[in-house]
Coordinates of N, CA, C and O and ligand atoms in Angstrom, one line a residue:
X246 N 4.2 2.2 19.1 CA 3.2 1.4 18.4 C 3.4 1.5 16.8 O 3.3 0.6 16.1
X247 N 3.8 2.8 16.4 CA 4.1 2.9 15.0 C 5.7 2.8 14.9 O 6.4 3.5 15.5
X248 N 6.1 1.8 14.1 CA 7.6 1.4 14.1 C 8.4 2.2 13.1 O 9.5 2.6 13.3
X249 N 7.8 2.4 11.9 CA 8.5 3.0 10.8 C 7.6 3.2 9.6 O 6.5 2.8 9.6
X250 N 8.2 3.9 8.6 CA 7.5 3.8 7.3 C 7.8 2.5 6.7 O 9.0 2.2 6.4
X251 N 6.8 1.6 6.6 CA 7.1 0.3 6.1 C 7.4 0.3 4.6 O 8.3 -0.2 4.1
X252 N 6.5 1.1 3.8 CA 6.8 1.2 2.4 C 6.0 2.4 1.8 O 5.1 2.9 2.5
X253 N 6.4 2.8 0.6 CA 5.7 3.8 -0.2 C 5.2 3.0 -1.4 O 6.0 2.4 -2.1
X254 N 3.9 3.1 -1.7 CA 3.3 2.4 -2.8 C 3.2 3.4 -4.0 O 2.6 4.5 -3.8
X255 N 3.7 3.0 -5.1 CA 3.7 3.8 -6.3 C 2.9 3.1 -7.4 O 3.2 2.0 -7.8
X256 N 1.9 3.8 -7.9 CA 1.1 3.3 -9.0 C 1.8 3.4 -10.4 O 2.2 4.5 -10.7
X257 N 2.0 2.3 -11.1 CA 2.6 2.4 -12.4 C 1.8 1.6 -13.4 O 1.1 0.7 -13.1
X258 N 1.9 2.1 -14.7 CA 1.2 1.4 -15.7 C 1.8 0.1 -16.1 O 1.2 -0.9 -16.4
X259 N 3.2 0.2 -16.2 CA 3.9 -1.0 -16.7 C 5.1 -1.3 -15.7 O 6.0 -0.4 -15.6
X260 N 5.0 -2.5 -15.2 CA 6.0 -2.8 -14.1 C 7.5 -2.8 -14.7 O 8.4 -2.3 -14.1
X261 N 7.6 -3.4 -15.9 CA 9.0 -3.5 -16.5 C 9.6 -2.1 -16.7 O 10.8 -1.9 -16.4
X262 N 8.8 -1.2 -17.2 CA 9.3 0.2 -17.5 C 9.6 0.8 -16.2 O 10.7 1.5 -16.1
X263 N 8.8 0.7 -15.1 CA 9.0 1.3 -13.8 C 10.3 0.7 -13.2 O 11.1 1.4 -12.6
X264 N 10.5 -0.6 -13.3 CA 11.7 -1.2 -12.7 C 12.9 -0.7 -13.4 O 13.9 -0.4 -12.7
X265 N 12.9 -0.5 -14.7 CA 14.1 0.1 -15.4 C 14.4 1.5 -14.8 O 15.6 1.8 -14.5
X266 N 13.4 2.3 -14.5 CA 13.6 3.6 -14.0 C 14.2 3.5 -12.6 O 15.2 4.2 -12.3
X267 N 13.6 2.7 -11.7 CA 14.1 2.6 -10.3 C 15.4 1.9 -10.2 O 16.2 2.3 -9.3
X268 N 15.7 0.9 -11.0 CA 17.0 0.3 -11.0 C 18.1 1.3 -11.5 O 19.2 1.4 -11.0
X269 N 17.7 2.1 -12.5 CA 18.6 3.2 -13.0 C 18.9 4.2 -11.9 O 20.0 4.8 -11.8
X270 N 17.9 4.4 -10.9 CA 18.1 5.3 -9.8 C 19.0 4.7 -8.7 O 19.4 5.4 -7.8
X271 N 19.3 3.4 -8.9 CA 20.3 2.8 -7.9 C 19.7 1.8 -7.0 O 20.4 1.3 -6.1
X272 N 18.4 1.5 -7.1 CA 17.8 0.5 -6.2 C 17.7 -0.8 -7.0 O 17.8 -0.9 -8.2
X273 N 17.4 -1.9 -6.2 CA 17.4 -3.2 -6.8 C 16.1 -3.9 -6.4 O 15.6 -3.8 -5.3
X274 N 15.5 -4.6 -7.4 CA 14.2 -5.3 -7.2 C 14.6 -6.6 -6.4 O 15.4 -7.4 -6.9
X275 N 14.0 -6.7 -5.2 CA 14.2 -7.9 -4.4 C 13.2 -9.1 -4.8 O 13.6 -10.2 -4.7
X276 N 12.0 -8.7 -5.1 CA 11.0 -9.7 -5.5 C 9.9 -9.1 -6.2 O 9.6 -7.9 -6.1
X277 N 9.2 -10.0 -7.0 CA 8.0 -9.5 -7.7 C 6.9 -10.5 -7.3 O 7.1 -11.7 -7.2
X278 N 5.8 -9.9 -6.9 CA 4.7 -10.8 -6.3 C 3.4 -10.3 -6.9 O 3.1 -9.1 -7.0
X279 N 2.5 -11.3 -7.2 CA 1.2 -11.0 -7.6 C 0.3 -11.1 -6.4 O 0.4 -12.0 -5.6
X280 N -0.6 -10.1 -6.2 CA -1.6 -10.1 -5.0 C -2.9 -10.1 -5.7 O -3.5 -9.0 -5.9
X281 N -3.5 -11.3 -5.9 CA -4.8 -11.3 -6.7 C -5.9 -10.6 -6.0 O -6.7 -9.9 -6.7
X282 N -6.0 -10.6 -4.7 CA -7.1 -10.0 -4.0 C -7.1 -8.5 -4.2 O -8.1 -7.8 -4.3
X283 N -5.9 -7.9 -4.4 CA -5.8 -6.4 -4.6 C -5.7 -6.2 -6.1 O -5.6 -5.0 -6.5
X284 N -5.6 -7.2 -6.9 CA -5.5 -7.1 -8.4 C -4.3 -6.2 -8.8 O -4.4 -5.3 -9.6
X285 N -3.2 -6.6 -8.2 CA -1.9 -6.0 -8.6 C -0.8 -7.0 -8.7 O -0.8 -8.1 -8.2
X286 N 0.3 -6.5 -9.4 CA 1.6 -7.1 -9.4 C 2.5 -6.1 -8.8 O 2.5 -4.9 -9.2
X287 N 3.3 -6.6 -7.8 CA 4.1 -5.6 -7.1 C 5.6 -6.0 -7.2 O 6.0 -7.1 -7.1
X288 N 6.4 -5.0 -7.5 CA 7.9 -5.1 -7.4 C 8.3 -4.5 -6.1 O 8.0 -3.3 -5.8
X289 N 9.1 -5.2 -5.3 CA 9.5 -4.7 -4.0 C 11.0 -4.4 -4.1 O 11.8 -5.2 -4.5
X290 N 11.3 -3.1 -3.7 CA 12.7 -2.7 -3.7 C 13.0 -2.2 -2.3 O 12.4 -1.2 -1.8
X291 N 13.9 -2.9 -1.6 CA 14.3 -2.5 -0.2 C 15.1 -1.2 -0.2 O 16.0 -1.1 -1.0
X292 N 14.8 -0.3 0.7 CA 15.6 0.9 0.9 C 15.8 1.0 2.4 O 15.0 1.5 3.1
X293 N 17.0 0.6 2.9 CA 17.2 0.6 4.3 C 16.2 -0.3 5.0 O 15.9 -1.4 4.6
X294 N 15.5 0.3 6.0 CA 14.5 -0.4 6.8 C 13.1 -0.4 6.1 O 12.2 -1.0 6.5
X295 N 13.0 0.4 5.0 CA 11.7 0.6 4.3 C 11.8 0.0 2.9 O 12.8 -0.6 2.5
X296 N 10.7 0.1 2.2 CA 10.6 -0.4 0.9 C 9.9 0.5 -0.1 O 9.0 1.3 0.4
X297 N 10.2 0.4 -1.3 CA 9.4 1.0 -2.4 C 8.6 -0.1 -3.0 O 9.2 -1.2 -3.3
X298 N 7.3 0.0 -3.1 CA 6.5 -1.0 -3.8 C 5.9 -0.4 -5.1 O 5.1 0.6 -5.1
X299 N 6.4 -0.9 -6.2 CA 5.9 -0.5 -7.5 C 4.6 -1.3 -7.8 O 4.7 -2.6 -7.8
X300 N 3.5 -0.7 -8.1 CA 2.2 -1.4 -8.2 C 1.6 -1.3 -9.5 O 1.2 -0.2 -9.9
X301 N 1.5 -2.4 -10.2 CA 0.9 -2.4 -11.6 C -0.4 -3.1 -11.5 O -0.6 -4.2 -10.9
X302 N -1.5 -2.5 -12.0 CA -2.8 -3.1 -12.0 C -2.9 -4.4 -12.9 O -2.3 -4.4 -14.0
X303 N -3.6 -5.4 -12.4 CA -3.8 -6.6 -13.3 C -5.2 -6.6 -13.8 O -5.6 -7.6 -14.4
X304 N -6.0 -5.6 -13.4 CA -7.4 -5.6 -13.8 C -7.9 -4.2 -13.9 O -7.4 -3.4 -13.0
X305 N -8.7 -3.9 -14.8 CA -9.1 -2.5 -15.0 C -10.0 -2.0 -13.8 O -10.2 -0.8 -13.7
X306 N -10.5 -2.9 -13.0 CA -11.3 -2.5 -11.9 C -10.5 -2.4 -10.6 O -11.1 -2.2 -9.5
X307 N -9.2 -2.5 -10.7 CA -8.5 -2.5 -9.4 C -8.3 -1.0 -9.0 O -8.4 -0.1 -9.8
X308 N -8.1 -0.9 -7.7 CA -7.9 0.5 -7.1 C -6.7 1.2 -7.8 O -6.8 2.4 -8.1
X309 N -5.7 0.5 -8.2 CA -4.5 1.1 -8.8 C -4.9 1.6 -10.2 O -4.5 2.7 -10.7
X310 N -5.7 0.8 -11.0 CA -6.1 1.2 -12.3 C -6.9 2.4 -12.3 O -6.8 3.4 -13.0
X311 N -7.9 2.5 -11.3 CA -8.7 3.6 -11.2 C -7.9 4.9 -10.8 O -8.2 6.0 -11.3
X312 N -7.0 4.7 -9.9 CA -6.1 5.8 -9.5 C -5.4 6.4 -10.7 O -5.3 7.6 -10.9
X313 N -4.8 5.5 -11.5 CA -4.0 6.0 -12.6 C -4.9 6.7 -13.7 O -4.5 7.7 -14.2
X314 N -6.1 6.1 -13.9 CA -7.0 6.7 -14.8 C -7.4 8.1 -14.4 O -7.5 9.1 -15.2
X315 N -7.6 8.3 -13.0 CA -8.0 9.6 -12.5 C -6.9 10.6 -12.3 O -7.0 11.8 -12.6
X316 N -5.8 10.1 -11.8 CA -4.7 11.0 -11.3 C -3.4 10.8 -12.0 O -2.4 11.5 -11.7
X317 N -3.2 9.7 -12.8 CA -1.9 9.4 -13.4 C -1.1 8.6 -12.5 O -1.4 8.3 -11.4
X318 N 0.1 8.2 -13.1 CA 1.0 7.4 -12.3 C 1.6 8.3 -11.1 O 1.7 9.5 -11.3
X319 N 2.1 7.7 -10.1 CA 2.7 8.4 -9.0 C 2.5 7.8 -7.6 O 2.0 6.6 -7.6
X320 N 2.8 8.5 -6.6 CA 2.6 8.0 -5.2 C 1.2 7.7 -4.9 O 0.3 8.6 -5.0
X321 N 0.9 6.4 -4.6 CA -0.5 6.0 -4.3 C -0.8 6.0 -2.8 O -1.9 6.4 -2.4
X322 N 0.1 5.5 -2.0 CA -0.1 5.4 -0.6 C 1.2 5.4 0.2 O 2.3 5.0 -0.3
X323 N 1.1 5.7 1.5 CA 2.2 5.6 2.4 C 1.8 4.5 3.4 O 0.6 4.6 3.9
X324 N 2.7 3.6 3.7 CA 2.3 2.5 4.7 C 3.1 2.7 6.0 O 4.4 2.8 5.9
X325 N 2.4 2.7 7.1 CA 3.1 2.8 8.4 C 3.2 1.3 8.9 O 2.1 0.6 8.9
X326 N 4.3 1.0 9.4 CA 4.5 -0.3 10.0 C 4.1 -0.3 11.4 O 4.6 0.6 12.2
X327 N 3.1 -1.1 11.8 CA 2.6 -1.1 13.2 C 2.8 -2.5 13.8 O 3.0 -3.5 13.2
X328 N 2.8 -2.5 15.2 CA 3.1 -3.7 15.9 C 1.8 -4.5 16.1 O 1.8 -5.7 15.9
X329 N 0.7 -3.9 16.4 CA -0.5 -4.6 16.7 C -1.6 -3.9 15.9 O -2.2 -2.9 16.4
X330 N -1.9 -4.4 14.7 CA -2.8 -3.7 13.8 C -4.2 -3.6 14.4 O -4.8 -2.5 14.2
X331 N -4.7 -4.6 15.0 CA -6.1 -4.5 15.6 C -6.2 -3.4 16.6 O -7.2 -2.7 16.6
X332 N -5.2 -3.3 17.5 CA -5.2 -2.3 18.5 C -5.2 -0.9 17.8 O -5.9 0.0 18.2
X333 N -4.4 -0.8 16.8 CA -4.2 0.5 16.1 C -5.5 0.9 15.4 O -6.0 2.0 15.4
X334 N -6.2 -0.1 14.8 CA -7.4 0.1 14.1 C -8.5 0.5 15.1 O -9.3 1.5 14.8
X335 N -8.6 -0.1 16.2 CA -9.6 0.2 17.3 C -9.4 1.7 17.7 O -10.3 2.5 17.7
X336 N -8.1 2.1 17.9 CA -7.8 3.4 18.3 C -8.2 4.4 17.3 O -8.9 5.4 17.6
X337 N -7.9 4.2 16.0 CA -8.2 5.2 15.0 C -9.7 5.3 14.8 O -10.3 6.3 14.6
X338 N -10.4 4.1 14.9 CA -11.9 4.1 14.7 C -12.5 4.9 15.8 O -13.4 5.7 15.6
X339 N -12.0 4.7 17.1 CA -12.6 5.5 18.2 C -12.4 7.0 18.0 O -13.2 7.8 18.4
X340 N -11.3 7.4 17.3 CA -11.0 8.8 17.1 C -11.8 9.3 15.8 O -11.6 10.5 15.5
X341 N -12.5 8.4 15.1 CA -13.3 8.9 14.0 C -12.7 8.8 12.7 O -13.2 9.3 11.7
X342 N -11.5 8.1 12.6 CA -10.9 7.9 11.2 C -11.7 6.9 10.5 O -12.2 5.9 11.1
X343 N -11.7 7.0 9.1 CA -12.5 6.1 8.3 C -11.6 5.0 7.8 O -10.7 5.2 6.9
X344 N -11.8 3.8 8.3 CA -11.0 2.6 7.8 C -11.6 2.0 6.6 O -12.9 1.9 6.6
X345 N -10.8 1.5 5.7 CA -11.4 1.0 4.4 C -11.7 -0.5 4.6 O -12.8 -1.0 4.2
X346 N -10.8 -1.3 5.3 CA -11.1 -2.7 5.6 C -11.4 -2.7 7.1 O -10.5 -2.3 7.9
X347 N -12.5 -3.3 7.5 CA -12.8 -3.3 8.9 C -12.0 -4.4 9.6 O -11.9 -4.4 10.8
X348 N -11.6 -5.4 8.9 CA -10.7 -6.4 9.4 C -9.4 -6.4 8.6 O -9.5 -6.2 7.4
X349 N -8.2 -6.7 9.2 CA -7.0 -6.8 8.4 C -7.1 -7.8 7.3 O -7.7 -8.9 7.5
X350 N -6.5 -7.5 6.1 CA -6.5 -8.4 5.0 C -5.0 -8.7 4.7 O -4.1 -8.0 5.1
X351 N -4.8 -9.7 3.8 CA -3.4 -10.1 3.5 C -3.0 -9.2 2.3 O -3.6 -9.2 1.3
X352 N -1.8 -8.6 2.5 CA -1.2 -7.8 1.4 C 0.1 -8.4 0.9 O 0.4 -9.6 1.3
X353 N 0.9 -7.7 0.2 CA 2.1 -8.2 -0.4 C 3.0 -8.6 0.7 O 3.1 -8.0 1.8
X354 N 3.8 -9.7 0.5 CA 4.7 -10.2 1.5 C 4.1 -10.8 2.7 O 4.7 -11.0 3.7
X355 N 2.8 -11.2 2.6 CA 2.1 -11.8 3.7 C 1.8 -10.8 4.9 O 1.4 -11.3 6.0
X356 N 1.9 -9.5 4.6 CA 1.6 -8.6 5.7 C 0.1 -8.5 5.9 O -0.7 -8.9 5.1
X357 N -0.3 -8.1 7.1 CA -1.7 -7.9 7.5 C -1.9 -6.4 7.3 O -1.2 -5.6 7.9
X358 N -2.9 -6.0 6.5 CA -3.0 -4.6 6.2 C -4.5 -4.1 6.3 O -5.4 -4.8 6.2
X359 N -4.6 -2.8 6.5 CA -5.8 -2.1 6.2 C -5.4 -0.7 5.7 O -4.3 -0.3 5.6
X360 N -6.5 0.1 5.3 CA -6.2 1.5 4.8 C -7.0 2.5 5.5 O -8.1 2.1 6.0
X361 N -6.5 3.7 5.7 CA -7.3 4.8 6.2 C -7.7 5.7 5.0 O -6.8 6.0 4.2
X362 N -9.0 6.0 4.9 CA -9.4 6.7 3.7 C -8.8 8.1 3.6 O -8.7 8.8 4.6
X363 N -8.4 8.5 2.3 CA -7.8 9.8 2.2 C -8.6 11.0 2.6 O -8.1 12.0 3.0
X364 N -10.0 10.8 2.7 CA -10.8 11.9 3.2 C -10.6 12.1 4.7 O -11.0 13.1 5.2
X365 N -10.1 11.1 5.4 CA -9.8 11.2 6.8 C -8.4 11.8 7.1 O -8.1 12.1 8.3
X366 N -7.6 11.8 6.1 CA -6.2 12.1 6.4 C -5.6 13.3 5.7 O -4.4 13.5 5.6
X367 N -6.5 14.1 5.2 CA -6.1 15.3 4.4 C -5.5 15.0 3.1 O -4.6 15.7 2.6
X368 N -6.0 13.9 2.5 CA -5.7 13.6 1.0 C -4.6 12.6 0.8 O -4.2 12.4 -0.3
X369 N -4.2 11.9 1.9 CA -3.2 10.8 1.7 C -3.8 9.5 2.0 O -4.4 9.3 3.1
X370 N -3.8 8.5 1.1 CA -4.2 7.2 1.4 C -3.1 6.5 2.3 O -2.0 6.4 1.8
X371 N -3.5 6.2 3.5 CA -2.6 5.6 4.4 C -2.8 4.2 4.7 O -4.0 3.8 4.8
X372 N -1.8 3.3 4.6 CA -1.9 1.9 4.9 C -1.4 1.7 6.3 O -0.3 2.2 6.7
X373 N -2.0 0.8 7.0 CA -1.4 0.2 8.2 C -1.0 -1.2 7.9 O -1.7 -1.9 7.3
X374 N 0.2 -1.5 8.3 CA 0.8 -2.8 7.9 C 1.6 -3.4 9.0 O 2.4 -2.8 9.6
X375 N 1.1 -4.7 9.3 CA 1.9 -5.4 10.3 C 2.5 -6.7 9.7 O 1.8 -7.4 9.0
X376 N 3.8 -6.8 9.8 CA 4.5 -8.0 9.2 C 5.5 -8.5 10.2 O 6.0 -7.8 11.1
X377 N 5.7 -9.8 10.1 CA 6.7 -10.5 10.9 C 8.1 -10.2 10.3 O 8.2 -10.3 9.1
X378 N 9.0 -9.7 11.1 CA 10.3 -9.3 10.5 C 11.4 -10.3 11.0 O 11.3 -10.9 12.0
Ligands
CMX425 N1 -4.6 9.0 -2.6 C1 -5.2 10.1 -2.3 N2 -6.5 10.3 -2.7 C2 -7.1 9.4 -3.4 C3 -6.5 8.1 -3.7 C4 -5.2 8.0 -3.2 N3 -4.5 6.8 -3.5 N4 -7.4 7.3 -4.3 C5 -8.5 8.0 -4.5 N5 -8.3 9.3 -3.9 C6 -9.3 10.3 -3.8 C7 -10.2 10.5 -5.0 O1 -9.5 11.2 -6.0 C8 -11.4 11.1 -4.5 O2 -11.2 12.5 -4.3 P1 -12.2 13.6 -4.8 O3 -13.5 13.2 -4.1 O4 -11.6 14.9 -4.3 O5 -12.3 13.5 -6.3 C9 -11.5 10.5 -3.1 O6 -10.3 10.0 -2.8 C10 -12.6 9.4 -2.9 O7 -12.6 8.7 -4.0 P2 -13.8 7.6 -4.2 O8 -14.4 7.9 -5.5 O9 -14.7 7.5 -3.0 O10 -13.1 6.3 -4.1 P3 -12.2 5.6 -5.2 O11 -13.1 4.7 -5.9 O12 -11.4 6.5 -5.9 O13 -11.4 4.7 -4.2 C11 -10.2 4.3 -2.2 C12 -10.5 5.3 -3.3 C13 -9.0 4.9 -1.4 C14 -11.4 4.1 -1.3 C15 -9.7 2.9 -2.9 O14 -8.7 3.2 -3.8 C16 -9.4 1.9 -1.9 O15 -10.3 1.2 -1.4 N6 -8.1 1.7 -1.6 C17 -7.7 0.6 -0.7 C18 -7.1 -0.6 -1.5 C19 -6.0 -0.3 -2.4 O16 -5.6 0.9 -2.5 N7 -5.4 -1.3 -3.0 C20 -4.2 -1.2 -3.8 C21 -2.9 -1.3 -3.1 C22 -2.8 -2.7 -2.5 C23 -1.5 -3.0 -1.9 O17 -0.5 -2.2 -1.9 O18 -1.4 -4.2 -1.3

């Protein structure tokens, strides 16, 4: 049911600066996308089967802006690629995990996503992500 680590989301203040760092590390930006509902601009860098997503806030009230204000830049979430997100959400809910979106929403790259609250996972914000490959 869980296929892979779909991506790691990294909170950055400035996308251009972060891209320079990551391209210097040897990765390549495949696309840049704005996701207005999440109030972010994302740079997607493919790494084998997974991706790094650099996430820059486009609004001071976004989750990413609040994260940076409180904890600084760095790893914001880990996303698990799942086959049937609704089934997985039902299963986690039954087991008592706290889901942030009760219904899947659209994330970067047209994926269907929800999040599991870090208070349920020992301090890691976890995303569930279903995408057509
Ligand atoms: N990882 C780990 N812990 C986190 C966290 C993160 N990314 N973000 C917040 N926390 C911690 C806070 O530090 C706080 O801990 P303490 O109580 O020990 O201080 C705790 O979680 C709860 O914080 P909160 O005040 O209840 O909630 P926040 O306003 O900080 O919001 C969260 C946290 C996870 C509910 C919110 O960020 C959220 O709804 N996230 C889902 C949406 C999202 O992250 N969108 C951006 C990415 C979109 C994308 O990639 O497409």
